[in-house]
Short mmCIF file of C-alpha atoms in Angstrom, two decimals:
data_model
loop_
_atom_site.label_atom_id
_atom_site.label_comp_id
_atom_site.label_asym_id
_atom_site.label_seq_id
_atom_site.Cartn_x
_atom_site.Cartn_y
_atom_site.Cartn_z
CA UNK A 1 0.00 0.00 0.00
CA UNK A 2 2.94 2.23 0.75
CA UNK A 3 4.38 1.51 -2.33
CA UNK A 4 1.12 2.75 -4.27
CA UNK A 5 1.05 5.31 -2.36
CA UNK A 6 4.48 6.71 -3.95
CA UNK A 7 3.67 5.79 -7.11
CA UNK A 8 0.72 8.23 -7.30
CA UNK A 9 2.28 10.69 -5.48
CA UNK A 10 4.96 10.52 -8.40
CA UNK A 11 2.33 10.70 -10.80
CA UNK A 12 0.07 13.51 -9.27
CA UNK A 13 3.99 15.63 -9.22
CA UNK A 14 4.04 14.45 -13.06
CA UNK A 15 0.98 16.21 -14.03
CA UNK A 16 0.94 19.60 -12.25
CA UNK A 17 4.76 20.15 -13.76
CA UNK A 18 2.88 19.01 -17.64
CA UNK A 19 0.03 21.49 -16.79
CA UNK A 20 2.17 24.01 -15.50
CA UNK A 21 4.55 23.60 -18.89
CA UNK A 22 1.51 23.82 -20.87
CA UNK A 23 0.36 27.14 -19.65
CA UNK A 24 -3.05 26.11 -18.79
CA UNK A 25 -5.67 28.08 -16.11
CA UNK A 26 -5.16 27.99 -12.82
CA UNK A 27 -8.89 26.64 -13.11
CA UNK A 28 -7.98 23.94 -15.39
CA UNK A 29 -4.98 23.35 -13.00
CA UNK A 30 -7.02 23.01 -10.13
CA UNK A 31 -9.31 20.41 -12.02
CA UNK A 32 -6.90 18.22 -12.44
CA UNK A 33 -5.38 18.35 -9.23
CA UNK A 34 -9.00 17.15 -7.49
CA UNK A 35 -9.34 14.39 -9.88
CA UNK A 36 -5.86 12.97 -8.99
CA UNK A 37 -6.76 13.40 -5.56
CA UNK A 38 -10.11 11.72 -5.97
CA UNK A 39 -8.51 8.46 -7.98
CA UNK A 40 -5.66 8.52 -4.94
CA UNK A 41 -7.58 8.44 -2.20
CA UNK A 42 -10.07 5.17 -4.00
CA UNK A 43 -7.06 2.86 -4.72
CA UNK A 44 -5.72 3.76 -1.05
CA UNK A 45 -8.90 2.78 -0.09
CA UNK A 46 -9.34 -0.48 -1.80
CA UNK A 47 -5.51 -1.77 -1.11
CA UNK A 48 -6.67 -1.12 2.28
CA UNK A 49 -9.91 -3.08 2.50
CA UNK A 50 -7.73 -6.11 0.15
CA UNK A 51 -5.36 -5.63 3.46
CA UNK A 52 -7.95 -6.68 5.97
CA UNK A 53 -7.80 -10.52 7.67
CA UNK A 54 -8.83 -12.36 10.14
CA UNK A 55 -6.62 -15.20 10.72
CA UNK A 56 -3.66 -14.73 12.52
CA UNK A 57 -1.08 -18.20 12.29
CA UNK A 58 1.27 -16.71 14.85
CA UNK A 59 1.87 -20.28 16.08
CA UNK A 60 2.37 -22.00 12.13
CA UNK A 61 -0.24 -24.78 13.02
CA UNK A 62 -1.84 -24.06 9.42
CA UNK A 63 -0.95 -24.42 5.88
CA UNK A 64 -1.24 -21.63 3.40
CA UNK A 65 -4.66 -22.95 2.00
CA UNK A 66 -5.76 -24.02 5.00
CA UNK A 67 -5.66 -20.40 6.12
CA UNK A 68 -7.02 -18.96 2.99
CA UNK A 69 -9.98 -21.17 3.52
CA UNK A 70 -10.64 -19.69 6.65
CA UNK A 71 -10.17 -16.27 5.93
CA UNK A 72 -12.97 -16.73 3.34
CA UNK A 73 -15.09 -18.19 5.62
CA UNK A 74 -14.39 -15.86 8.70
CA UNK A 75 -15.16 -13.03 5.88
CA UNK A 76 -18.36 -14.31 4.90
CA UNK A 77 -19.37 -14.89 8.65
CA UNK A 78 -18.72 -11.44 9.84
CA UNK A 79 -20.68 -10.06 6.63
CA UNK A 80 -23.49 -11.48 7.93
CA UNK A 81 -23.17 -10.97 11.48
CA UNK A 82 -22.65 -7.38 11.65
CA UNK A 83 -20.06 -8.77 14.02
CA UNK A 84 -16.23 -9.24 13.89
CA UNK A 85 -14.27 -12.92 14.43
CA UNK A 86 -10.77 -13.26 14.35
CA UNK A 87 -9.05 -16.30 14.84
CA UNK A 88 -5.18 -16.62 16.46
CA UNK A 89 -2.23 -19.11 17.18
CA UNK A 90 -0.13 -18.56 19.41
CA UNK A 91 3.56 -20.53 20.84
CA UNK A 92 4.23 -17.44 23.37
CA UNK A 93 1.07 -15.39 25.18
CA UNK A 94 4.12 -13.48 26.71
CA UNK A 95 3.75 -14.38 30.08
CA UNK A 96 0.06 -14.54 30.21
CA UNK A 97 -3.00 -16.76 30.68
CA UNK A 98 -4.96 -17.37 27.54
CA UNK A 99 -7.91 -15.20 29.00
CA UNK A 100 -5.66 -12.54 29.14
CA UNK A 101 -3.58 -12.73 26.15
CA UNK A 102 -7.34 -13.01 24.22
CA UNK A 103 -8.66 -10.25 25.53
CA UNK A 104 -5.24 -8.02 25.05
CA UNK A 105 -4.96 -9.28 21.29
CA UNK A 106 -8.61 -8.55 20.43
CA UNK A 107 -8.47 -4.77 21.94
CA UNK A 108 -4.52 -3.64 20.87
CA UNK A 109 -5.67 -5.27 17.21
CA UNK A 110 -8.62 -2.54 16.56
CA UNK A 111 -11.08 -5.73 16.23
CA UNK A 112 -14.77 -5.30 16.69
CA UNK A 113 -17.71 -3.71 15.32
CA UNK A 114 -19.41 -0.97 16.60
CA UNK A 115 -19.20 1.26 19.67
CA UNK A 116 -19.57 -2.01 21.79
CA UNK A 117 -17.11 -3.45 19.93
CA UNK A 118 -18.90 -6.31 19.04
CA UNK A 119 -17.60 -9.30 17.95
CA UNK A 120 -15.33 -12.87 19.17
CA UNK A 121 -11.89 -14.03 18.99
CA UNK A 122 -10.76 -17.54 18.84
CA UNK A 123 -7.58 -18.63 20.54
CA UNK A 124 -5.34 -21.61 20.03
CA UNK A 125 -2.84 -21.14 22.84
CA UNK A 126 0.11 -23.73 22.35
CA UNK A 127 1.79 -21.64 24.97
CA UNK A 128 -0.82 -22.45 27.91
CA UNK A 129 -2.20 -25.51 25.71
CA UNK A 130 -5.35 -24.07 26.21
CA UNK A 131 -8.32 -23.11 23.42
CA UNK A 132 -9.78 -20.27 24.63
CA UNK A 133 -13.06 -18.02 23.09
CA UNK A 134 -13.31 -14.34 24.13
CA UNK A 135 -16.20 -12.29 23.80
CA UNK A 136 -16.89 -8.79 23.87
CA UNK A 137 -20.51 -6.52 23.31
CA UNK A 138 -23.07 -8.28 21.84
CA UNK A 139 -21.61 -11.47 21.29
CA UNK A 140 -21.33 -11.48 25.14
CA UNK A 141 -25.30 -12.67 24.91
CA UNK A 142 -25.13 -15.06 21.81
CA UNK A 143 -21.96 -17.05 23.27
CA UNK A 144 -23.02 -18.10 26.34
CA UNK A 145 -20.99 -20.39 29.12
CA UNK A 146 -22.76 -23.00 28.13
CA UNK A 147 -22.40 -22.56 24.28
CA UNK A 148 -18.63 -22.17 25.01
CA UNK A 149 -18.58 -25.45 26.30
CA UNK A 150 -20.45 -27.01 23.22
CA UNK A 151 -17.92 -25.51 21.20
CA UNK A 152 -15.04 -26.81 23.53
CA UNK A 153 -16.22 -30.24 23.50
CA UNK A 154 -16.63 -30.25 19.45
CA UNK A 155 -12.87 -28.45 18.89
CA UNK A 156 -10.71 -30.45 21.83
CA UNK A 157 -10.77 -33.63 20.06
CA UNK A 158 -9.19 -32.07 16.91
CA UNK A 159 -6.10 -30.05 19.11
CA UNK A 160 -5.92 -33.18 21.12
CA UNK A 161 -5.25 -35.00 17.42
CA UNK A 162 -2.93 -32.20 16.19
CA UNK A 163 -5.87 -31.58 13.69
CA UNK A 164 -5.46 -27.78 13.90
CA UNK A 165 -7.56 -27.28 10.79
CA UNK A 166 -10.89 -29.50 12.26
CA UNK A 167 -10.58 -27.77 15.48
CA UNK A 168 -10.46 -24.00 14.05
CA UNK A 169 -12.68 -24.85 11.74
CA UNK A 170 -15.26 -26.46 14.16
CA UNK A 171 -15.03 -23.24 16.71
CA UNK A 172 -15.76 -20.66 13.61
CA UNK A 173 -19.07 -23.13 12.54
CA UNK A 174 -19.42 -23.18 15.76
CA UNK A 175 -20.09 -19.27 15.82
CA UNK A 176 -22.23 -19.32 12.74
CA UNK A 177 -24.42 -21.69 14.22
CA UNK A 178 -24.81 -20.41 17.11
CA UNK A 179 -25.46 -16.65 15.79
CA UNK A 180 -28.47 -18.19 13.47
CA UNK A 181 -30.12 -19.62 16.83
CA UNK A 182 -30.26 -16.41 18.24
CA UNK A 183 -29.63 -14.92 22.18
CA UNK A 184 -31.30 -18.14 24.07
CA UNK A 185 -34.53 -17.17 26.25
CA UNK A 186 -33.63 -16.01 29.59
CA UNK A 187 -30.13 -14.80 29.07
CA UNK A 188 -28.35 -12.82 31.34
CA UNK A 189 -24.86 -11.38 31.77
CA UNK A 190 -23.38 -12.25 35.04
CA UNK A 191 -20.13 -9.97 36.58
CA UNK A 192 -18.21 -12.66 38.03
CA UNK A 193 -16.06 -9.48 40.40
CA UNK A 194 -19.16 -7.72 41.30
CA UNK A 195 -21.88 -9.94 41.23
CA UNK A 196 -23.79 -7.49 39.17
CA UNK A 197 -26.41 -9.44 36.77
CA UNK A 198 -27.66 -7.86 33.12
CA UNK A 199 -30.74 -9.73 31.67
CA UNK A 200 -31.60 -9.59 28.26
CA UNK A 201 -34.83 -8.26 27.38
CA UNK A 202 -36.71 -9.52 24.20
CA UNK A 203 -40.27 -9.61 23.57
CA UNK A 204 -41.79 -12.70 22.08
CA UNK A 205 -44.61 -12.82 19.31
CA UNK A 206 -47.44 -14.16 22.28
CA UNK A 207 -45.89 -11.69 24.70
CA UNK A 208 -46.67 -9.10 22.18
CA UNK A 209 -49.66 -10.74 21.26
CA UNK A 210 -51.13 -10.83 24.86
CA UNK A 211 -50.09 -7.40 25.52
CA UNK A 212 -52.00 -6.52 22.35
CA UNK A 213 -55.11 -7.69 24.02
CA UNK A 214 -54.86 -6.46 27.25
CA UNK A 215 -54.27 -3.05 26.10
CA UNK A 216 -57.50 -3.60 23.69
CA UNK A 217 -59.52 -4.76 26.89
CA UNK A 218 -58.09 -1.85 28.84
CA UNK A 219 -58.79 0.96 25.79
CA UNK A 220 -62.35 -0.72 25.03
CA UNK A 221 -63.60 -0.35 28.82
CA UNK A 222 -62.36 3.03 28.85
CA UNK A 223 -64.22 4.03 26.19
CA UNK A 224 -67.43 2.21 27.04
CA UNK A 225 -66.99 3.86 30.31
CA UNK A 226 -66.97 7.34 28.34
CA UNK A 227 -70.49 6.42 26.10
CA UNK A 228 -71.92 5.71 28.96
CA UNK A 229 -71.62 8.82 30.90
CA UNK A 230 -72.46 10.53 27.59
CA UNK A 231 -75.39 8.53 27.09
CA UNK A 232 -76.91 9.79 30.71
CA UNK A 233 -78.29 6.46 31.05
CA UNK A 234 -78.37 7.05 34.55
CA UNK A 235 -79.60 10.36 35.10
CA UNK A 236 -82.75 9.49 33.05
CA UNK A 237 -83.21 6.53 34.77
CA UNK A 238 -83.60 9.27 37.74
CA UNK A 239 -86.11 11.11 35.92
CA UNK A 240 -88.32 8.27 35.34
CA UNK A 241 -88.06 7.25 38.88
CA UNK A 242 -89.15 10.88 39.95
CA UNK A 243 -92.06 11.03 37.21
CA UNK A 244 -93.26 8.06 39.08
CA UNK A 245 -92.86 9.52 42.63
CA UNK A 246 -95.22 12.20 41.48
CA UNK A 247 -97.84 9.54 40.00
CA UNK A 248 -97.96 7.11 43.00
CA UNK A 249 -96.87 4.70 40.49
CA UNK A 250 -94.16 3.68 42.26
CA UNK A 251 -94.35 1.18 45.20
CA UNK A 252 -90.90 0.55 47.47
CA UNK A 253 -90.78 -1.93 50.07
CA UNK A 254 -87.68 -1.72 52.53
CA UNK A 255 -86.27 -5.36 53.57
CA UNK A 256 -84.02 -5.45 56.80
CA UNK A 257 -81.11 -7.50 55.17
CA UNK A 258 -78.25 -9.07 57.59
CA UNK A 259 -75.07 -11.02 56.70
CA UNK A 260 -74.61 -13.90 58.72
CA UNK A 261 -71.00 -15.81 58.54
CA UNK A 262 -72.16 -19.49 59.12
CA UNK A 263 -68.31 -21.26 58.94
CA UNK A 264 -65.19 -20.07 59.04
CA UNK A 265 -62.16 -22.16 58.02
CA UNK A 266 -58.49 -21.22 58.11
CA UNK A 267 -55.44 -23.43 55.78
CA UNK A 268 -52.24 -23.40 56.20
CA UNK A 269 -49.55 -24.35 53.45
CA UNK A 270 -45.91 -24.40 53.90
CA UNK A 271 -43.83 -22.66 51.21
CA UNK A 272 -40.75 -24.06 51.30
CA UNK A 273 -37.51 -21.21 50.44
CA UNK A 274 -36.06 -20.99 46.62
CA UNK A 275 -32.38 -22.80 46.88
CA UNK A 276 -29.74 -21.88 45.34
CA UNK A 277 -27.61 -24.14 43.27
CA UNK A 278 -24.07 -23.56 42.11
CA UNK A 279 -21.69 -20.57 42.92
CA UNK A 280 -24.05 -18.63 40.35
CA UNK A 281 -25.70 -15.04 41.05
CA UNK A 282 -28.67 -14.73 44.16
CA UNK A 283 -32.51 -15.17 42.85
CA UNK A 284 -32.36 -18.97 42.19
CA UNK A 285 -30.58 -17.58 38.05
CA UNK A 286 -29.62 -21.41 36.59
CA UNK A 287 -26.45 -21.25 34.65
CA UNK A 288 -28.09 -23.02 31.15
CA UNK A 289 -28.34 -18.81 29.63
CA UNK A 290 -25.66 -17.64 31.79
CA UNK A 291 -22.44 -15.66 30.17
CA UNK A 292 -20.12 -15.13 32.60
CA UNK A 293 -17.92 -11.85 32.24
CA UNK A 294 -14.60 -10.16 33.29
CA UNK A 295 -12.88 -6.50 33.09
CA UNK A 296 -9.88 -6.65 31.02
CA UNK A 297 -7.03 -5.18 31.61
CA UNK A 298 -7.67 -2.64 29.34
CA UNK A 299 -10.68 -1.65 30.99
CA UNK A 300 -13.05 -3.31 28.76
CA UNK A 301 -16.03 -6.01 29.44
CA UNK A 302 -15.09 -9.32 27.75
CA UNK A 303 -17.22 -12.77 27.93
CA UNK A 304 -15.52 -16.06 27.04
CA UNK A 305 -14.58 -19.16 28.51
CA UNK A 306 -11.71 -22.26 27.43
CA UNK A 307 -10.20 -25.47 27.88
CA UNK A 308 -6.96 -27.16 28.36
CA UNK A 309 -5.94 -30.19 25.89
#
């Protein structure tokens, strides 16, 4: 990219001296100058999207191929995630766990998308001999502790084998997969240093659909209520009574009416206390849409999880 970058930079120098030589407009001049500009900054641009990738071999666990395969298919994931993945090998985390080294890669390399910097990365630690999934923003929800462990027990078998291709490529289907099923149904972020839980909210089509009718019940009444005080239904009722009154039409007879309580019976049920289970969060929260999270040491919130081999 540098080196195209010189090469227009000659040629932009080129043309100013041939218009200048020419004796043409400081107009014409000008025009010229913008276009160059214009064509520079669009092949900049595109030798620096052909630049971007996603695989990172630092380890040399993959062939050539093997990582051009996965490049194309970490490319096509992310396009349709909105999300970014980035997959590394590593023979030195210099000096630190896997969680950490994850976590430090993913930040210092300007991965993720969005303000939330959304996205995972996949690590194949030969250092720790760990593989190791950190998570960051919204993938926090769709990667869950659980999920992580799926994808653990599906990729383990492969590092186990020295099958580095099967295992990377299991953990990036993996994240596919588990992006098309969606943020599972009670999910919740839990802070494993403050305790501090995050629930996802979503609304589901009968959720909507019952709050649909309630509001429906709620607005009809209301408005019924309305007609009817318009109506005077009442009032006129109290017109006919009086019109009556003044006939000696109407006949009232006054009954003494008394409540009598003939039995009285009192039951008593035991409630036994909610238990908790696990060294998970208080209110009786199961682990199954749990995603357990960390501050880096970069300040940021990461999810993730991993597994020796």
């Amino acid at each position: 990219m540098m080196r195209r970058m010189r090469d227009m930079r000659s040629v932009l120098a080129a043309w100013m001296t041939a218009v200048k030589e020419a004796g043409a407009g400081k107009l014409l001049s000008c025009l010229m100058v913008a276009c160059l500009m214009i064509l520079w900054m669009c092949l900049v641009c595109v030798e620096a999207g052909q630049d971007i990738s996603r695989v990172f071999d630092q380890a040399g666990l993959l062939t050539t191929s093997q990582i051009q395969e996965l490049e194309t298919q970490i490319q096509d994931i992310r396009a349709e995630m909105k999300m970014d993945l980035v997959l590394v090998t590593t023979d030195d985390a210099l000096g630190m766990s896997s969680e950490e080294y994850a976590d430090w890669y993913y930040e210092n390399g300007g991965f993720g998308e969005g303000k939330d910097y959304r996205g995972a990365l996949l690590l194949m630690d030969m250092d720790n001999r760990m593989l190791f999934v950190s998570t960051e923003g919204a993938m926090i929800r769709f990667l869950t502790d659980s999920r992580i462990e799926q994808m653990m027990d599906h990729a383990i078998t492969g590092m186990q084998q020295g099958d580095y291709m099967a295992a990377a490529e299991s953990m990036v289907s993996d994240v596919q997969a588990y992006y098309k099923k969606g943020i599972p149904g009670g999910q919740y972020n839990y802070d494993r240093e403050t305790g501090r839980v995050s629930r996802h909210r979503s609304i589901r089509w009968y959720e909507a659909l019952l709050a649909f009718a309630a509001a429906a019940v709620t607005g009809g009444g209301a408005c019924l209520s309305v007609k009817k005080q318009y109506a005077m239904e009442q009032e006129r009722g109290q017109a006919a009574n009086y019109h009556m009154a003044y006939r000696a039409n109407a006949q009232f007879a006054f009954r003494s009416q008394n409540d009598a309580m003939t039995g009285q019976y009192v039951t008593q049920n035991l409630i036994p206390r909610a238990t908790r289970s696990g060294g998970g969060p208080r209110g009786g929260l199961g682990g199954g849409s749990r995603s357990t999270t960390h501050t880096s040491g970069g300040g940021r919130t990461h999810g993730g999880g991993g597994r020796g081999f």
